[in-house]
Structure formats: C-alpha cells, structure tokens
Amino acid sequence: PVSLHTLTGHTHDVRAVAVLGDRLYSGSSDRTIRVWNTTQSPPVSLHTLTGHTDRVLALAVAGARLYSGS
C-alpha cells in the first residue's frame, strides 16, 4: 500500500473511519470525531465534533446521517 497523505489533528489513535460524499469522518480515542474535506489535497479538517465521554470506537453512515458509538 502507498500512503498519499497523513492526516494530523487527533491527539490519540484513530479507531474508526467513515465516508459520506466528499467528507471523511475519523473517530478517535481522544473522544472526538473529525470531519475532513477530501476534495482538497491534502484533506483539511473542517470540524471537530465533541460530546463522547469515552473513546469513539465505531462510525457508520446511513443515508445522509453519521452515527457514532463509544
């Protein structure tokens, strides 16, 4: 495998990823979800979603919604 870009921003390991359109979502042990714009090279972090009280272990996309689990 070839690495095109290394995305930085999380302070702990990434445990889950999901894609919806041109957005990549990454969930981390730092209890956040980052939203990345994949139309730019390298991808840019647009938002950091907070609210989990434990590490984010799962992300799923259904329709136009993102679901997360700790």
mmCIF file of C-alpha atoms in Angstrom, residues 10-18 25-34 54-60 69-70:
data_model
loop_
_atom_site.group_PDB
_atom_site.id
_atom_site.type_symbol
_atom_site.label_atom_id
_atom_site.label_comp_id
_atom_site.label_asym_id
_atom_site.label_seq_id
_atom_site.Cartn_x
_atom_site.Cartn_y
_atom_site.Cartn_z
ATOM 1 C CA HIS A 10 -6.279 13.749 16.705
ATOM 2 C CA THR A 11 -4.317 13.550 19.945
ATOM 3 C CA HIS A 12 -4.777 9.760 20.278
ATOM 4 C CA ASP A 13 -5.143 6.811 17.916
ATOM 5 C CA VAL A 14 -7.904 6.688 15.300
ATOM 6 C CA ARG A 15 -10.283 3.780 15.929
ATOM 7 C CA ALA A 16 -12.923 4.248 13.200
ATOM 8 C CA VAL A 17 -13.455 5.924 9.824
ATOM 9 C CA ALA A 18 -16.455 6.502 7.571
ATOM 10 C CA TYR A 25 -15.013 11.125 9.329
ATOM 11 C CA SER A 26 -12.453 9.816 11.802
ATOM 12 C CA GLY A 27 -13.250 8.735 15.348
ATOM 13 C CA SER A 28 -10.528 8.590 17.961
ATOM 14 C CA SER A 29 -9.541 7.520 21.446
ATOM 15 C CA ASP A 30 -9.318 11.259 22.174
ATOM 16 C CA ARG A 31 -13.172 11.151 22.311
ATOM 17 C CA THR A 32 -13.625 13.324 19.211
ATOM 18 C CA ILE A 33 -14.773 12.909 15.629
ATOM 19 C CA ARG A 34 -13.029 14.941 12.973
ATOM 20 C CA ASP A 54 -15.280 7.646 26.114
ATOM 21 C CA ARG A 55 -13.215 6.841 23.040
ATOM 22 C CA VAL A 56 -15.048 6.694 19.712
ATOM 23 C CA LEU A 57 -14.938 3.081 18.540
ATOM 24 C CA ALA A 58 -17.478 2.983 15.711
ATOM 25 C CA LEU A 59 -18.745 5.213 12.917
ATOM 26 C CA ALA A 60 -21.500 4.344 10.453
ATOM 27 C CA GLY A 69 -20.537 4.721 19.177
ATOM 28 C CA SER A 70 -18.244 4.570 22.182
#
